[in-house]
Structure formats: structure tokens, C-alpha cells
Amino acid sequence: MRLDVKRGLTARSDRVKFVDQHPSEPWMLAALYNGNIHVWNLESQQLVKSFEVCDLPVRAAKFVARKNWVVSGSDDMMVRVFNYNTLERVHQFEAHSDYVRCIVVHPTQPFVLTSSGDDKALC
């Protein structure tokens, strides 16, 4: 299978663990091994937001555009919710007994599903 790449973003950063694209803004987030999240403008290729989540790798992160949030999951087993306009942490809770590896946000309902290596899913 061949992919036709229309546009690329090249930047120096720590290892990228997860990416997500905002549904209405020209933004892409990158969850990084160093515990940060970077938000890039895909049109200007500029870093527009950067914030520290924790001291451990952030393995998953998703935009929740209807709330102006980013939901993140990291190696400290925590799920954190940030307002991406103010960069303020809105919520935080321990979700698993192992690394949070994946996050899925329901498109219309207030549900977030997380998974880990601990044999449980959290909704």
C-alpha cells in the first residue's frame, strides 16, 4: 500500500508517544516521552502551546474540542484533563495500576475510555 503524503511536520523533540489532530483547528498534539504535550499549528508549522503533564512519559492524549480540553494518560497511571486555552489542569485521577496506554473520547457523550496493561478498561 502506498500513502500519498500531502503535508509533513518535522521538528526536534523528545520521543513522540502519541499524536492527535484537532477536529476544527489546524492543530496536532504530540504526547512526549519527557512528560510534556506540544500542540503544533499544521499550517504555520509553529509550536503554539506546550505544557508539562508529569515527570514520566505521556503515552496517550486526545483533544476534546467541545470542552476545550486535552485528556492525557501517562506512566504514573494517571489521567489528567487540561484546558488547552488556559493550560490549567481541570481534573486528575489515578486510572490504572499500570501505564495508561490508550484513550478514546466519545464524540457526543461525556465518556472517556482508557486502557492499560493491567487487564481493565476504565470508562
PDB file of N, CA and C in Angstrom, residues 19-121:
ATOM      1  N   VAL A  19      -0.043  10.935  18.907  1.00  0.00           N
ATOM      2  CA  VAL A  19      -0.448  12.172  18.228  1.00  0.00           C
ATOM      3  C   VAL A  19      -1.968  12.179  18.062  1.00  0.00           C
ATOM      4  N   ASP A  20      -2.525  13.383  17.981  1.00  0.00           N
ATOM      5  CA  ASP A  20      -3.952  13.550  17.714  1.00  0.00           C
ATOM      6  C   ASP A  20      -4.129  14.856  16.957  1.00  0.00           C
ATOM      7  N   GLN A  21      -5.138  14.904  16.104  1.00  0.00           N
ATOM      8  CA  GLN A  21      -5.427  16.114  15.340  1.00  0.00           C
ATOM      9  C   GLN A  21      -6.731  16.722  15.837  1.00  0.00           C
ATOM     10  N   HIS A  22      -6.718  18.040  16.026  1.00  0.00           N
ATOM     11  CA  HIS A  22      -7.916  18.755  16.460  1.00  0.00           C
ATOM     12  C   HIS A  22      -8.949  18.714  15.335  1.00  0.00           C
ATOM     13  N   PRO A  23     -10.230  18.516  15.655  1.00  0.00           N
ATOM     14  CA  PRO A  23     -11.234  18.381  14.589  1.00  0.00           C
ATOM     15  C   PRO A  23     -11.573  19.671  13.843  1.00  0.00           C
ATOM     16  N   SER A  24     -11.319  20.837  14.438  1.00  0.00           N
ATOM     17  CA  SER A  24     -11.692  22.073  13.741  1.00  0.00           C
ATOM     18  C   SER A  24     -10.565  23.104  13.639  1.00  0.00           C
ATOM     19  N   GLU A  25      -9.574  23.025  14.488  1.00  0.00           N
ATOM     20  CA  GLU A  25      -8.410  23.910  14.410  1.00  0.00           C
ATOM     21  C   GLU A  25      -7.304  23.205  13.620  1.00  0.00           C
ATOM     22  N   PRO A  26      -6.367  23.950  13.048  1.00  0.00           N
ATOM     23  CA  PRO A  26      -5.266  23.310  12.312  1.00  0.00           C
ATOM     24  C   PRO A  26      -4.153  22.846  13.262  1.00  0.00           C
ATOM     25  N   TRP A  27      -4.523  22.136  14.323  1.00  0.00           N
ATOM     26  CA  TRP A  27      -3.584  21.750  15.373  1.00  0.00           C
ATOM     27  C   TRP A  27      -3.376  20.243  15.417  1.00  0.00           C
ATOM     28  N   MET A  28      -2.161  19.878  15.775  1.00  0.00           N
ATOM     29  CA  MET A  28      -1.816  18.499  16.073  1.00  0.00           C
ATOM     30  C   MET A  28      -1.120  18.497  17.425  1.00  0.00           C
ATOM     31  N   LEU A  29      -1.508  17.567  18.299  1.00  0.00           N
ATOM     32  CA  LEU A  29      -0.782  17.456  19.560  1.00  0.00           C
ATOM     33  C   LEU A  29       0.163  16.275  19.494  1.00  0.00           C
ATOM     34  N   ALA A  30       1.248  16.396  20.216  1.00  0.00           N
ATOM     35  CA  ALA A  30       2.221  15.317  20.348  1.00  0.00           C
ATOM     36  C   ALA A  30       2.443  15.078  21.833  1.00  0.00           C
ATOM     37  N   ALA A  31       2.161  13.861  22.277  1.00  0.00           N
ATOM     38  CA  ALA A  31       2.432  13.459  23.653  1.00  0.00           C
ATOM     39  C   ALA A  31       3.852  12.903  23.674  1.00  0.00           C
ATOM     40  N   LEU A  32       4.673  13.410  24.573  1.00  0.00           N
ATOM     41  CA  LEU A  32       6.103  13.133  24.525  1.00  0.00           C
ATOM     42  C   LEU A  32       6.595  12.275  25.684  1.00  0.00           C
ATOM     43  N   TYR A  33       7.693  11.585  25.423  1.00  0.00           N
ATOM     44  CA  TYR A  33       8.340  10.730  26.410  1.00  0.00           C
ATOM     45  C   TYR A  33       8.822  11.523  27.622  1.00  0.00           C
ATOM     46  N   ASN A  34       9.118  12.804  27.438  1.00  0.00           N
ATOM     47  CA  ASN A  34       9.640  13.615  28.547  1.00  0.00           C
ATOM     48  C   ASN A  34       8.547  14.147  29.474  1.00  0.00           C
ATOM     49  N   GLY A  35       7.272  13.773  29.237  1.00  0.00           N
ATOM     50  CA  GLY A  35       6.187  14.183  30.116  1.00  0.00           C
ATOM     51  C   GLY A  35       5.465  15.435  29.684  1.00  0.00           C
ATOM     52  N   ASN A  36       5.786  15.954  28.515  1.00  0.00           N
ATOM     53  CA  ASN A  36       5.153  17.169  28.006  1.00  0.00           C
ATOM     54  C   ASN A  36       4.177  16.850  26.881  1.00  0.00           C
ATOM     55  N   ILE A  37       3.312  17.809  26.615  1.00  0.00           N
ATOM     56  CA  ILE A  37       2.463  17.786  25.425  1.00  0.00           C
ATOM     57  C   ILE A  37       2.750  19.058  24.645  1.00  0.00           C
ATOM     58  N   HIS A  38       2.996  18.891  23.350  1.00  0.00           N
ATOM     59  CA  HIS A  38       3.192  20.027  22.451  1.00  0.00           C
ATOM     60  C   HIS A  38       2.020  20.079  21.483  1.00  0.00           C
ATOM     61  N   VAL A  39       1.529  21.281  21.221  1.00  0.00           N
ATOM     62  CA  VAL A  39       0.477  21.492  20.231  1.00  0.00           C
ATOM     63  C   VAL A  39       1.075  22.331  19.108  1.00  0.00           C
ATOM     64  N   TRP A  40       1.021  21.785  17.901  1.00  0.00           N
ATOM     65  CA  TRP A  40       1.607  22.418  16.721  1.00  0.00           C
ATOM     66  C   TRP A  40       0.513  22.918  15.794  1.00  0.00           C
ATOM     67  N   ASN A  41       0.746  24.065  15.178  1.00  0.00           N
ATOM     68  CA  ASN A  41      -0.111  24.553  14.111  1.00  0.00           C
ATOM     69  C   ASN A  41       0.386  23.913  12.821  1.00  0.00           C
ATOM     70  N   LEU A  42      -0.458  23.134  12.178  1.00  0.00           N
ATOM     71  CA  LEU A  42      -0.042  22.416  10.973  1.00  0.00           C
ATOM     72  C   LEU A  42       0.143  23.334   9.774  1.00  0.00           C
ATOM     73  N   GLU A  43      -0.546  24.475   9.764  1.00  0.00           N
ATOM     74  CA  GLU A  43      -0.410  25.398   8.634  1.00  0.00           C
ATOM     75  C   GLU A  43       0.875  26.211   8.728  1.00  0.00           C
ATOM     76  N   SER A  44       1.154  26.742   9.911  1.00  0.00           N
ATOM     77  CA  SER A  44       2.349  27.580  10.075  1.00  0.00           C
ATOM     78  C   SER A  44       3.580  26.776  10.487  1.00  0.00           C
ATOM     79  N   GLN A  45       3.379  25.506  10.872  1.00  0.00           N
ATOM     80  CA  GLN A  45       4.471  24.635  11.336  1.00  0.00           C
ATOM     81  C   GLN A  45       5.126  25.191  12.611  1.00  0.00           C
ATOM     82  N   GLN A  46       4.354  25.926  13.413  1.00  0.00           N
ATOM     83  CA  GLN A  46       4.869  26.542  14.635  1.00  0.00           C
ATOM     84  C   GLN A  46       4.284  25.858  15.866  1.00  0.00           C
ATOM     85  N   LEU A  47       5.101  25.790  16.906  1.00  0.00           N
ATOM     86  CA  LEU A  47       4.640  25.314  18.205  1.00  0.00           C
ATOM     87  C   LEU A  47       3.766  26.408  18.813  1.00  0.00           C
ATOM     88  N   VAL A  48       2.503  26.101  19.117  1.00  0.00           N
ATOM     89  CA  VAL A  48       1.588  27.122  19.638  1.00  0.00           C
ATOM     90  C   VAL A  48       1.298  26.959  21.121  1.00  0.00           C
ATOM     91  N   LYS A  49       1.456  25.756  21.652  1.00  0.00           N
ATOM     92  CA  LYS A  49       1.233  25.516  23.073  1.00  0.00           C
ATOM     93  C   LYS A  49       2.147  24.387  23.520  1.00  0.00           C
ATOM     94  N   SER A  50       2.595  24.484  24.755  1.00  0.00           N
ATOM     95  CA  SER A  50       3.416  23.434  25.341  1.00  0.00           C
ATOM     96  C   SER A  50       3.162  23.434  26.835  1.00  0.00           C
ATOM     97  N   PHE A  51       2.944  22.255  27.396  1.00  0.00           N
ATOM     98  CA  PHE A  51       2.741  22.193  28.841  1.00  0.00           C
ATOM     99  C   PHE A  51       3.238  20.869  29.390  1.00  0.00           C
ATOM    100  N   GLU A  52       3.652  20.915  30.654  1.00  0.00           N
ATOM    101  CA  GLU A  52       4.150  19.730  31.341  1.00  0.00           C
ATOM    102  C   GLU A  52       2.985  18.995  31.976  1.00  0.00           C
ATOM    103  N   VAL A  53       2.909  17.702  31.718  1.00  0.00           N
ATOM    104  CA  VAL A  53       1.878  16.858  32.307  1.00  0.00           C
ATOM    105  C   VAL A  53       2.409  16.219  33.581  1.00  0.00           C
ATOM    106  N   CYS A  54       3.590  15.597  33.492  1.00  0.00           N
ATOM    107  CA  CYS A  54       4.210  14.939  34.641  1.00  0.00           C
ATOM    108  C   CYS A  54       5.684  14.697  34.315  1.00  0.00           C
ATOM    109  N   ASP A  55       6.375  14.012  35.209  1.00  0.00           N
ATOM    110  CA  ASP A  55       7.802  13.728  35.010  1.00  0.00           C
ATOM    111  C   ASP A  55       8.055  12.435  34.239  1.00  0.00           C
ATOM    112  N   LEU A  56       7.014  11.716  33.893  1.00  0.00           N
ATOM    113  CA  LEU A  56       7.134  10.432  33.205  1.00  0.00           C
ATOM    114  C   LEU A  56       6.523  10.534  31.806  1.00  0.00           C
ATOM    115  N   PRO A  57       6.751   9.537  30.959  1.00  0.00           N
ATOM    116  CA  PRO A  57       6.204   9.597  29.600  1.00  0.00           C
ATOM    117  C   PRO A  57       4.683   9.732  29.563  1.00  0.00           C
ATOM    118  N   VAL A  58       4.214  10.540  28.623  1.00  0.00           N
ATOM    119  CA  VAL A  58       2.785  10.651  28.327  1.00  0.00           C
ATOM    120  C   VAL A  58       2.544   9.745  27.128  1.00  0.00           C
ATOM    121  N   ARG A  59       1.813   8.659  27.344  1.00  0.00           N
ATOM    122  CA  ARG A  59       1.632   7.656  26.292  1.00  0.00           C
ATOM    123  C   ARG A  59       0.384   7.869  25.445  1.00  0.00           C
ATOM    124  N   ALA A  60      -0.560   8.671  25.918  1.00  0.00           N
ATOM    125  CA  ALA A  60      -1.796   8.894  25.163  1.00  0.00           C
ATOM    126  C   ALA A  60      -2.327  10.284  25.473  1.00  0.00           C
ATOM    127  N   ALA A  61      -2.924  10.911  24.475  1.00  0.00           N
ATOM    128  CA  ALA A  61      -3.555  12.223  24.674  1.00  0.00           C
ATOM    129  C   ALA A  61      -4.543  12.464  23.540  1.00  0.00           C
ATOM    130  N   LYS A  62      -5.658  13.070  23.878  1.00  0.00           N
ATOM    131  CA  LYS A  62      -6.706  13.335  22.892  1.00  0.00           C
ATOM    132  C   LYS A  62      -7.299  14.713  23.127  1.00  0.00           C
ATOM    133  N   PHE A  63      -7.623  15.389  22.026  1.00  0.00           N
ATOM    134  CA  PHE A  63      -8.393  16.620  22.108  1.00  0.00           C
ATOM    135  C   PHE A  63      -9.852  16.283  22.439  1.00  0.00           C
ATOM    136  N   VAL A  64     -10.479  17.103  23.267  1.00  0.00           N
ATOM    137  CA  VAL A  64     -11.930  17.087  23.471  1.00  0.00           C
ATOM    138  C   VAL A  64     -12.381  18.501  23.120  1.00  0.00           C
ATOM    139  N   ALA A  65     -12.615  18.728  21.843  1.00  0.00           N
ATOM    140  CA  ALA A  65     -12.828  20.085  21.327  1.00  0.00           C
ATOM    141  C   ALA A  65     -14.065  20.752  21.912  1.00  0.00           C
ATOM    142  N   ARG A  66     -15.116  19.993  22.163  1.00  0.00           N
ATOM    143  CA  ARG A  66     -16.357  20.600  22.666  1.00  0.00           C
ATOM    144  C   ARG A  66     -16.193  21.186  24.060  1.00  0.00           C
ATOM    145  N   LYS A  67     -15.131  20.794  24.779  1.00  0.00           N
ATOM    146  CA  LYS A  67     -14.853  21.307  26.118  1.00  0.00           C
ATOM    147  C   LYS A  67     -13.572  22.138  26.177  1.00  0.00           C
ATOM    148  N   ASN A  68     -12.852  22.266  25.053  1.00  0.00           N
ATOM    149  CA  ASN A  68     -11.537  22.929  25.024  1.00  0.00           C
ATOM    150  C   ASN A  68     -10.535  22.209  25.923  1.00  0.00           C
ATOM    151  N   TRP A  69     -10.564  20.880  25.884  1.00  0.00           N
ATOM    152  CA  TRP A  69      -9.722  20.061  26.751  1.00  0.00           C
ATOM    153  C   TRP A  69      -8.740  19.220  25.945  1.00  0.00           C
ATOM    154  N   VAL A  70      -7.673  18.831  26.648  1.00  0.00           N
ATOM    155  CA  VAL A  70      -6.812  17.724  26.257  1.00  0.00           C
ATOM    156  C   VAL A  70      -6.859  16.733  27.411  1.00  0.00           C
ATOM    157  N   VAL A  71      -7.152  15.470  27.107  1.00  0.00           N
ATOM    158  CA  VAL A  71      -7.129  14.396  28.102  1.00  0.00           C
ATOM    159  C   VAL A  71      -5.854  13.607  27.867  1.00  0.00           C
ATOM    160  N   SER A  72      -5.088  13.360  28.936  1.00  0.00           N
ATOM    161  CA  SER A  72      -3.813  12.652  28.787  1.00  0.00           C
ATOM    162  C   SER A  72      -3.740  11.464  29.732  1.00  0.00           C
ATOM    163  N   GLY A  73      -2.967  10.472  29.324  1.00  0.00           N
ATOM    164  CA  GLY A  73      -2.674   9.309  30.155  1.00  0.00           C
ATOM    165  C   GLY A  73      -1.182   9.069  30.146  1.00  0.00           C
ATOM    166  N   SER A  74      -0.632   8.734  31.306  1.00  0.00           N
ATOM    167  CA  SER A  74       0.826   8.681  31.411  1.00  0.00           C
ATOM    168  C   SER A  74       1.304   7.480  32.219  1.00  0.00           C
ATOM    169  N   ASP A  75       2.619   7.368  32.323  1.00  0.00           N
ATOM    170  CA  ASP A  75       3.242   6.236  33.001  1.00  0.00           C
ATOM    171  C   ASP A  75       3.108   6.276  34.516  1.00  0.00           C
ATOM    172  N   ASP A  76       2.578   7.351  35.075  1.00  0.00           N
ATOM    173  CA  ASP A  76       2.307   7.378  36.518  1.00  0.00           C
ATOM    174  C   ASP A  76       0.890   6.890  36.812  1.00  0.00           C
ATOM    175  N   MET A  77       0.255   6.265  35.812  1.00  0.00           N
ATOM    176  CA  MET A  77      -1.065   5.650  35.905  1.00  0.00           C
ATOM    177  C   MET A  77      -2.200   6.664  36.052  1.00  0.00           C
ATOM    178  N   MET A  78      -1.911   7.917  35.798  1.00  0.00           N
ATOM    179  CA  MET A  78      -2.882   8.991  35.982  1.00  0.00           C
ATOM    180  C   MET A  78      -3.510   9.408  34.654  1.00  0.00           C
ATOM    181  N   VAL A  79      -4.764   9.806  34.735  1.00  0.00           N
ATOM    182  CA  VAL A  79      -5.437  10.505  33.641  1.00  0.00           C
ATOM    183  C   VAL A  79      -5.596  11.945  34.095  1.00  0.00           C
ATOM    184  N   ARG A  80      -5.195  12.862  33.231  1.00  0.00           N
ATOM    185  CA  ARG A  80      -5.298  14.284  33.543  1.00  0.00           C
ATOM    186  C   ARG A  80      -6.050  14.990  32.421  1.00  0.00           C
ATOM    187  N   VAL A  81      -6.788  16.016  32.802  1.00  0.00           N
ATOM    188  CA  VAL A  81      -7.547  16.815  31.845  1.00  0.00           C
ATOM    189  C   VAL A  81      -7.076  18.257  31.974  1.00  0.00           C
ATOM    190  N   PHE A  82      -6.698  18.848  30.844  1.00  0.00           N
ATOM    191  CA  PHE A  82      -6.217  20.232  30.803  1.00  0.00           C
ATOM    192  C   PHE A  82      -7.109  21.057  29.892  1.00  0.00           C
ATOM    193  N   ASN A  83      -7.344  22.309  30.264  1.00  0.00           N
ATOM    194  CA  ASN A  83      -7.963  23.267  29.361  1.00  0.00           C
ATOM    195  C   ASN A  83      -6.865  23.731  28.407  1.00  0.00           C
ATOM    196  N   TYR A  84      -7.036  23.521  27.114  1.00  0.00           N
ATOM    197  CA  TYR A  84      -5.950  23.862  26.194  1.00  0.00           C
ATOM    198  C   TYR A  84      -5.850  25.352  25.895  1.00  0.00           C
ATOM    199  N   ASN A  85      -6.803  26.148  26.329  1.00  0.00           N
ATOM    200  CA  ASN A  85      -6.680  27.601  26.177  1.00  0.00           C
ATOM    201  C   ASN A  85      -5.898  28.223  27.330  1.00  0.00           C
ATOM    202  N   THR A  86      -6.192  27.779  28.554  1.00  0.00           N
ATOM    203  CA  THR A  86      -5.535  28.350  29.737  1.00  0.00           C
ATOM    204  C   THR A  86      -4.358  27.503  30.211  1.00  0.00           C
ATOM    205  N   LEU A  87      -4.261  26.256  29.737  1.00  0.00           N
ATOM    206  CA  LEU A  87      -3.267  25.257  30.153  1.00  0.00           C
ATOM    207  C   LEU A  87      -3.435  24.862  31.621  1.00  0.00           C
ATOM    208  N   GLU A  88      -4.570  25.191  32.202  1.00  0.00           N
ATOM    209  CA  GLU A  88      -4.891  24.834  33.580  1.00  0.00           C
ATOM    210  C   GLU A  88      -5.340  23.371  33.648  1.00  0.00           C
ATOM    211  N   ARG A  89      -4.882  22.656  34.699  1.00  0.00           N
ATOM    212  CA  ARG A  89      -5.346  21.288  34.911  1.00  0.00           C
ATOM    213  C   ARG A  89      -6.751  21.343  35.503  1.00  0.00           C
ATOM    214  N   VAL A  90      -7.689  20.673  34.853  1.00  0.00           N
ATOM    215  CA  VAL A  90      -9.094  20.703  35.247  1.00  0.00           C
ATOM    216  C   VAL A  90      -9.450  19.512  36.136  1.00  0.00           C
ATOM    217  N   HIS A  91      -8.942  18.326  35.786  1.00  0.00           N
ATOM    218  CA  HIS A  91      -9.210  17.092  36.535  1.00  0.00           C
ATOM    219  C   HIS A  91      -7.949  16.243  36.547  1.00  0.00           C
ATOM    220  N   GLN A  92      -7.888  15.354  37.538  1.00  0.00           N
ATOM    221  CA  GLN A  92      -6.788  14.386  37.625  1.00  0.00           C
ATOM    222  C   GLN A  92      -7.270  13.222  38.476  1.00  0.00           C
ATOM    223  N   PHE A  93      -6.996  11.994  38.030  1.00  0.00           N
ATOM    224  CA  PHE A  93      -7.328  10.832  38.850  1.00  0.00           C
ATOM    225  C   PHE A  93      -6.452   9.653  38.455  1.00  0.00           C
ATOM    226  N   GLU A  94      -6.231   8.751  39.426  1.00  0.00           N
ATOM    227  CA  GLU A  94      -5.489   7.525  39.142  1.00  0.00           C
ATOM    228  C   GLU A  94      -6.439   6.568  38.445  1.00  0.00           C
ATOM    229  N   ALA A  95      -6.055   6.130  37.263  1.00  0.00           N
ATOM    230  CA  ALA A  95      -6.952   5.342  36.428  1.00  0.00           C
ATOM    231  C   ALA A  95      -6.619   3.859  36.420  1.00  0.00           C
ATOM    232  N   HIS A  96      -5.355   3.518  36.559  1.00  0.00           N
ATOM    233  CA  HIS A  96      -4.926   2.135  36.384  1.00  0.00           C
ATOM    234  C   HIS A  96      -3.785   1.814  37.338  1.00  0.00           C
ATOM    235  N   SER A  97      -3.441   0.528  37.381  1.00  0.00           N
ATOM    236  CA  SER A  97      -2.278   0.099  38.158  1.00  0.00           C
ATOM    237  C   SER A  97      -1.083  -0.176  37.246  1.00  0.00           C
ATOM    238  N   ASP A  98      -1.176   0.202  35.988  1.00  0.00           N
ATOM    239  CA  ASP A  98      -0.091   0.110  35.015  1.00  0.00           C
ATOM    240  C   ASP A  98      -0.186   1.358  34.125  1.00  0.00           C
ATOM    241  N   TYR A  99       0.759   1.511  33.210  1.00  0.00           N
ATOM    242  CA  TYR A  99       0.784   2.679  32.332  1.00  0.00           C
ATOM    243  C   TYR A  99      -0.537   2.835  31.576  1.00  0.00           C
ATOM    244  N   VAL A 100      -1.017   4.057  31.464  1.00  0.00           N
ATOM    245  CA  VAL A 100      -2.182   4.343  30.619  1.00  0.00           C
ATOM    246  C   VAL A 100      -1.671   4.376  29.181  1.00  0.00           C
ATOM    247  N   ARG A 101      -2.173   3.469  28.354  1.00  0.00           N
ATOM    248  CA  ARG A 101      -1.625   3.297  27.011  1.00  0.00           C
ATOM    249  C   ARG A 101      -2.512   3.834  25.890  1.00  0.00           C
ATOM    250  N   CYS A 102      -3.791   3.994  26.159  1.00  0.00           N
ATOM    251  CA  CYS A 102      -4.687   4.445  25.096  1.00  0.00           C
ATOM    252  C   CYS A 102      -5.864   5.201  25.711  1.00  0.00           C
ATOM    253  N   ILE A 103      -6.340   6.212  24.992  1.00  0.00           N
ATOM    254  CA  ILE A 103      -7.511   6.990  25.398  1.00  0.00           C
ATOM    255  C   ILE A 103      -8.408   7.156  24.174  1.00  0.00           C
ATOM    256  N   VAL A 104      -9.698   6.939  24.380  1.00  0.00           N
ATOM    257  CA  VAL A 104     -10.697   7.179  23.344  1.00  0.00           C
ATOM    258  C   VAL A 104     -11.774   8.062  23.955  1.00  0.00           C
ATOM    259  N   VAL A 105     -12.172   9.101  23.229  1.00  0.00           N
ATOM    260  CA  VAL A 105     -13.196  10.033  23.692  1.00  0.00           C
ATOM    261  C   VAL A 105     -14.441   9.844  22.836  1.00  0.00           C
ATOM    262  N   HIS A 106     -15.589   9.652  23.488  1.00  0.00           N
ATOM    263  CA  HIS A 106     -16.850   9.517  22.754  1.00  0.00           C
ATOM    264  C   HIS A 106     -17.148  10.842  22.047  1.00  0.00           C
ATOM    265  N   PRO A 107     -17.599  10.806  20.798  1.00  0.00           N
ATOM    266  CA  PRO A 107     -17.781  12.050  20.034  1.00  0.00           C
ATOM    267  C   PRO A 107     -18.908  12.954  20.533  1.00  0.00           C
ATOM    268  N   THR A 108     -19.921  12.402  21.205  1.00  0.00           N
ATOM    269  CA  THR A 108     -21.040  13.241  21.650  1.00  0.00           C
ATOM    270  C   THR A 108     -21.372  13.093  23.128  1.00  0.00           C
ATOM    271  N   GLN A 109     -21.089  11.960  23.712  1.00  0.00           N
ATOM    272  CA  GLN A 109     -21.407  11.708  25.121  1.00  0.00           C
ATOM    273  C   GLN A 109     -20.201  12.039  26.001  1.00  0.00           C
ATOM    274  N   PRO A 110     -20.411  12.277  27.293  1.00  0.00           N
ATOM    275  CA  PRO A 110     -19.292  12.621  28.186  1.00  0.00           C
ATOM    276  C   PRO A 110     -18.555  11.381  28.693  1.00  0.00           C
ATOM    277  N   PHE A 111     -18.062  10.542  27.762  1.00  0.00           N
ATOM    278  CA  PHE A 111     -17.373   9.306  28.118  1.00  0.00           C
ATOM    279  C   PHE A 111     -15.945   9.329  27.597  1.00  0.00           C
ATOM    280  N   VAL A 112     -15.041   8.887  28.451  1.00  0.00           N
ATOM    281  CA  VAL A 112     -13.645   8.691  28.075  1.00  0.00           C
ATOM    282  C   VAL A 112     -13.295   7.259  28.438  1.00  0.00           C
ATOM    283  N   LEU A 113     -12.749   6.511  27.493  1.00  0.00           N
ATOM    284  CA  LEU A 113     -12.344   5.131  27.718  1.00  0.00           C
ATOM    285  C   LEU A 113     -10.828   5.082  27.717  1.00  0.00           C
ATOM    286  N   THR A 114     -10.249   4.471  28.748  1.00  0.00           N
ATOM    287  CA  THR A 114      -8.794   4.326  28.812  1.00  0.00           C
ATOM    288  C   THR A 114      -8.451   2.853  28.905  1.00  0.00           C
ATOM    289  N   SER A 115      -7.257   2.509  28.449  1.00  0.00           N
ATOM    290  CA  SER A 115      -6.792   1.132  28.584  1.00  0.00           C
ATOM    291  C   SER A 115      -5.356   1.129  29.067  1.00  0.00           C
ATOM    292  N   SER A 116      -4.984  -0.034  29.605  1.00  0.00           N
ATOM    293  CA  SER A 116      -3.680  -0.185  30.224  1.00  0.00           C
ATOM    294  C   SER A 116      -3.276  -1.646  30.124  1.00  0.00           C
ATOM    295  N   GLY A 117      -2.121  -1.975  30.664  1.00  0.00           N
ATOM    296  CA  GLY A 117      -1.680  -3.360  30.702  1.00  0.00           C
ATOM    297  C   GLY A 117      -2.133  -4.079  31.955  1.00  0.00           C
ATOM    298  N   ASP A 118      -3.077  -3.501  32.697  1.00  0.00           N
ATOM    299  CA  ASP A 118      -3.490  -4.083  33.972  1.00  0.00           C
ATOM    300  C   ASP A 118      -4.782  -4.892  33.882  1.00  0.00           C
ATOM    301  N   ASP A 119      -5.177  -5.274  32.673  1.00  0.00           N
ATOM    302  CA  ASP A 119      -6.350  -6.123  32.449  1.00  0.00           C
ATOM    303  C   ASP A 119      -7.673  -5.466  32.815  1.00  0.00           C
ATOM    304  N   LYS A 120      -7.727  -4.140  32.779  1.00  0.00           N
ATOM    305  CA  LYS A 120      -9.021  -3.489  32.984  1.00  0.00           C
ATOM    306  C   LYS A 120      -9.117  -2.279  32.068  1.00  0.00           C
ATOM    307  N   ALA A 121     -10.331  -1.954  31.722  1.00  0.00           N
ATOM    308  CA  ALA A 121     -10.607  -0.728  30.969  1.00  0.00           C
ATOM    309  C   ALA A 121     -11.415   0.175  31.880  1.00  0.00           C
TER     310      ALA A 121
END
